[in-house]
Tab-separated table of C-alpha atoms in Angstrom:
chain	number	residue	atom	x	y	z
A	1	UNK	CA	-3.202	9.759	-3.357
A	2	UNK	CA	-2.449	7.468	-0.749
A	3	UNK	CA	0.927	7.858	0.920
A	4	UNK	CA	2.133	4.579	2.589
A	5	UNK	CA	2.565	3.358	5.395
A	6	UNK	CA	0.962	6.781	7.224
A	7	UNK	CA	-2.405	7.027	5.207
A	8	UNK	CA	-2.854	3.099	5.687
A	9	UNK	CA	-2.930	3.461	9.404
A	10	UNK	CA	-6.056	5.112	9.418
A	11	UNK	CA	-7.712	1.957	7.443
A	12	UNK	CA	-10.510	0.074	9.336
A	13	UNK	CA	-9.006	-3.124	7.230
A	14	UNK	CA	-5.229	-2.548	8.079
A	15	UNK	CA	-4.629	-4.127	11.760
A	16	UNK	CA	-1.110	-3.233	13.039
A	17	UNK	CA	1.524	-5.642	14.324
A	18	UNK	CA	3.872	-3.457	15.241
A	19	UNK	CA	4.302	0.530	15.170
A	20	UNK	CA	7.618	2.378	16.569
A	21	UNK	CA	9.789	5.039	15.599
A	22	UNK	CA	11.621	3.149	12.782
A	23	UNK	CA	9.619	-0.052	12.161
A	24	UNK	CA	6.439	-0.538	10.611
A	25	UNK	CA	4.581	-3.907	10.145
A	26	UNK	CA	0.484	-4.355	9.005
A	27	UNK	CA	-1.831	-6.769	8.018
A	28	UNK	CA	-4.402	-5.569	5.579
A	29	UNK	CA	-7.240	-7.793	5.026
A	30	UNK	CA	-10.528	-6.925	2.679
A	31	UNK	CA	-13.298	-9.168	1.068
A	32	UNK	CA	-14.027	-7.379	-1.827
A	33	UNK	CA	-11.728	-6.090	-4.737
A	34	UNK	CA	-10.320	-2.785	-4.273
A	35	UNK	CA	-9.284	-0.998	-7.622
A	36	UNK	CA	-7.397	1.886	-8.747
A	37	UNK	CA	-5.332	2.572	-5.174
A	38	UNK	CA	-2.392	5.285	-5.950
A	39	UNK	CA	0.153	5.319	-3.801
A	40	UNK	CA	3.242	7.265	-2.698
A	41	UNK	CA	5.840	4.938	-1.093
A	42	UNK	CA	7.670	6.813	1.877
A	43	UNK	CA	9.582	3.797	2.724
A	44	UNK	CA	11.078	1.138	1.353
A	45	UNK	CA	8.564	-2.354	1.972
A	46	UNK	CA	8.234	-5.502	1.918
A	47	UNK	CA	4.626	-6.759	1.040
A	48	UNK	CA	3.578	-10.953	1.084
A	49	UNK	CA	0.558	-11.884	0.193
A	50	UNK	CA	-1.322	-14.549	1.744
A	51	UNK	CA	-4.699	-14.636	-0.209
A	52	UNK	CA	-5.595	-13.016	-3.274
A	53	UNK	CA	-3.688	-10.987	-5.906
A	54	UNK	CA	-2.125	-7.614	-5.323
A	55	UNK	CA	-1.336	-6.196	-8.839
A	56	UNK	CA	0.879	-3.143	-9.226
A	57	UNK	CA	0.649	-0.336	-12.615
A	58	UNK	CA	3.947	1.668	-12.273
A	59	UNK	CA	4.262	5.364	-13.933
A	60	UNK	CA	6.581	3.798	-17.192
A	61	UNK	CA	3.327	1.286	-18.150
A	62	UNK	CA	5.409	-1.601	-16.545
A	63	UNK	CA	3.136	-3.907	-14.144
A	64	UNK	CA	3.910	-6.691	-10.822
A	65	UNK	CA	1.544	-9.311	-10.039
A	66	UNK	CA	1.925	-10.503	-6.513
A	67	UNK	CA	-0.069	-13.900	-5.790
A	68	UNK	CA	-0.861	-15.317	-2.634
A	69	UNK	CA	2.604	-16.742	-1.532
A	70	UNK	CA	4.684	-14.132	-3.240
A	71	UNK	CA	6.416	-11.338	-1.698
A	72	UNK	CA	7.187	-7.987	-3.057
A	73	UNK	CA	10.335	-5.649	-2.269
A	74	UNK	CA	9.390	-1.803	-3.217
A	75	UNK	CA	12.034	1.172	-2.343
A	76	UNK	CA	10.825	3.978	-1.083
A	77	UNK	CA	9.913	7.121	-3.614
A	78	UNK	CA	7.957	4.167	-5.524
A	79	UNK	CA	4.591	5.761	-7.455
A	80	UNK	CA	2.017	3.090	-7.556
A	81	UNK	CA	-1.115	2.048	-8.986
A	82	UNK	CA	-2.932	-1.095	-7.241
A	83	UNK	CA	-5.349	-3.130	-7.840
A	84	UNK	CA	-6.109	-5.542	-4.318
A	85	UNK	CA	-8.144	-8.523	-5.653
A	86	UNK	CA	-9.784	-11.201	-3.339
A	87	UNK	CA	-9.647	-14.824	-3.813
A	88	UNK	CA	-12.945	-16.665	-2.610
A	89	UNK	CA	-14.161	-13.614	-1.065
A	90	UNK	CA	-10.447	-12.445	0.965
A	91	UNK	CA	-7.045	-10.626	0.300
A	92	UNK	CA	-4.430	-10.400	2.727
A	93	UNK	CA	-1.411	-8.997	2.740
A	94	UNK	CA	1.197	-8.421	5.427
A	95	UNK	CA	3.355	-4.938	4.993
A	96	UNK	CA	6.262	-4.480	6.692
A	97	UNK	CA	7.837	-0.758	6.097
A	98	UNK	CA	11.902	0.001	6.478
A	99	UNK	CA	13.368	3.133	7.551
A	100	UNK	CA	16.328	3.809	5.823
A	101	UNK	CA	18.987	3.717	8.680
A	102	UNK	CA	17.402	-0.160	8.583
A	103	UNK	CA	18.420	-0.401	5.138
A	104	UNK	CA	21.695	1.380	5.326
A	105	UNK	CA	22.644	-1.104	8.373
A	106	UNK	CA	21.857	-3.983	6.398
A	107	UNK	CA	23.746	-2.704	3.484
A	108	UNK	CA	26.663	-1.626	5.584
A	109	UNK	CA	26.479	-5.192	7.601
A	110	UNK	CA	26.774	-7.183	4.244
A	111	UNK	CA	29.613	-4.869	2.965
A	112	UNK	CA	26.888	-4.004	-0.166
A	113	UNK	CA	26.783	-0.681	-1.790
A	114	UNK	CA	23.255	0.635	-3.075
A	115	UNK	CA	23.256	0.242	-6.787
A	116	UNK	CA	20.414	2.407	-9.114
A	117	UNK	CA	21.144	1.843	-12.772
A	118	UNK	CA	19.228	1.852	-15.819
A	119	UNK	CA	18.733	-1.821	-15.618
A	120	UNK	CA	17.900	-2.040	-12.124
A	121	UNK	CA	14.307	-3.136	-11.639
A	122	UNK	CA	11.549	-0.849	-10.048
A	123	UNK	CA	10.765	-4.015	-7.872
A	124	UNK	CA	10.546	-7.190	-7.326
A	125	UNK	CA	8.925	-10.955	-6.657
A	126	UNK	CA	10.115	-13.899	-4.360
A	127	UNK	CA	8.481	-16.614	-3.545
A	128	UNK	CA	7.321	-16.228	0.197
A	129	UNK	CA	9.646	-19.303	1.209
A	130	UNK	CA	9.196	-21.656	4.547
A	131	UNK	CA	11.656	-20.046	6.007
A	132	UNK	CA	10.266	-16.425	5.128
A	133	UNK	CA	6.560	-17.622	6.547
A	134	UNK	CA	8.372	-19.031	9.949
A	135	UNK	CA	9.729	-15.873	9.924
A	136	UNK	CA	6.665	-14.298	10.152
A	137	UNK	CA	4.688	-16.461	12.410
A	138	UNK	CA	7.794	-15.757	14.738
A	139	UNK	CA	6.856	-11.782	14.734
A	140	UNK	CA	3.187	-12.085	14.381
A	141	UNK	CA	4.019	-14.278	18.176
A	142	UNK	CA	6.150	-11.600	19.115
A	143	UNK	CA	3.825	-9.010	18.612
A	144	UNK	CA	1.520	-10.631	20.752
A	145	UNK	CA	3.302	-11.892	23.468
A	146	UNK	CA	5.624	-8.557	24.040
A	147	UNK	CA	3.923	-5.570	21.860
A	148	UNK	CA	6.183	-2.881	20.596
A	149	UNK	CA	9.234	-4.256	21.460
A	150	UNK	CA	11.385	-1.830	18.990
A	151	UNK	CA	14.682	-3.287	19.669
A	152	UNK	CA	13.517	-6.754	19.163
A	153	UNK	CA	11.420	-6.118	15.804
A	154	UNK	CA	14.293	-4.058	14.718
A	155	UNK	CA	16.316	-7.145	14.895
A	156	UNK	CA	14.134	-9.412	13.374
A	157	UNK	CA	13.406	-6.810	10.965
A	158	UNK	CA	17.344	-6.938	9.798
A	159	UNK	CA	16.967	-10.959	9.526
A	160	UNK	CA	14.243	-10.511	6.959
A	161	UNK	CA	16.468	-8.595	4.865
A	162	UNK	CA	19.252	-11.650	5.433
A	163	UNK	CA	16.922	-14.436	4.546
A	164	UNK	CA	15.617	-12.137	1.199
A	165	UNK	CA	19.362	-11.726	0.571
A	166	UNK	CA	20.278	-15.398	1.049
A	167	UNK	CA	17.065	-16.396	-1.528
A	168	UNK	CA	18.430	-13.526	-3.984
A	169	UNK	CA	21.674	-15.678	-3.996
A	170	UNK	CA	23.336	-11.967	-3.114
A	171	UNK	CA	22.231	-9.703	-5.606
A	172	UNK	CA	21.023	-6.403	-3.877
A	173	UNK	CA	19.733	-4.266	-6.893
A	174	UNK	CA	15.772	-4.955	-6.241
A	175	UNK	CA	14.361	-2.494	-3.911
A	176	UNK	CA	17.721	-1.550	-2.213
């Protein structure tokens, strides 16, 4: 079983972005479907596709589809089953993994309180808005121009989690 994000590092298909003590962000690219993947989340993530379908099986029977200009929020402790399947020949996905002092921040800097019920959902689907794929070009430049710059990504890591709140119209049950 695949524990994520450590066991993806080792990937020759994963290229990362960024690496530090508390942030986390990969691209994942592959040209052929890749079926049956289990997977232990160890952190909470964020995954939007760009190309191609990335379909989860969770442990109740329940399933997420994520197509290419969709986005995904997972919590961590999150038992998977994927299925990564290309489109023309490619899927690509960009991950971007949250330490839990990230998530507590954001929760404490929008006055939130974590919520688990019965009712909240395992995960969930956004669409990967213009203002989410800026966002992303932004730290994809970033990454290049200045590397791991933790305090930077950290911060632009915590406006992620704005701009999902802001499109969730201020709910915080999915993946928080």
């Amino acid at each position: 079983m695949l524990s994520v994000p450590q066991r993806l590092l080792s990937l020759p298909e994963v290229n990362v972005l960024l690496d530090t003590q508390s942030s986390l962000i990969l691209e994942k690219k592959i040209q052929q479907d890749k079926l049956g993947s289990q997977s232990y989340a160890a952190q909470h993530f964020v995954s939007i596709v760009s190309a191609g379908t990335h379909q989860f099986s969770f442990q109740d029977g329940s399933t997420l589809k994520l197509e290419a200009g969709q986005l995904g929020i997972f919590p961590k402790g999150l038992y998977t089953v994927s299925d990564l399947i290309s489109q023309e020949g490619e899927f690509s996905t960009t991950l971007l993994f949250f330490s839990d002092e990230q998530v507590s921040l954001f929760l404490k800097e929008v006055q939130a309180k974590p919520k688990k019920s019965e009712n909240t959902p395992k995960a969930g689907v956004l669409p990967a808005n213009e203002l989410v794929q800026t966002w992303l070009q932004t730290v994809r430049s970033y990454a290049e121009m200045y590397g791991q710059a933790d305090q930077l990504m950290n911060t632009k890591l915590l406006e992620l989690l704005h701009l999902l709140q802001a499109q969730m119209k201020g709910t915080y049950g999915i993946g928080l």
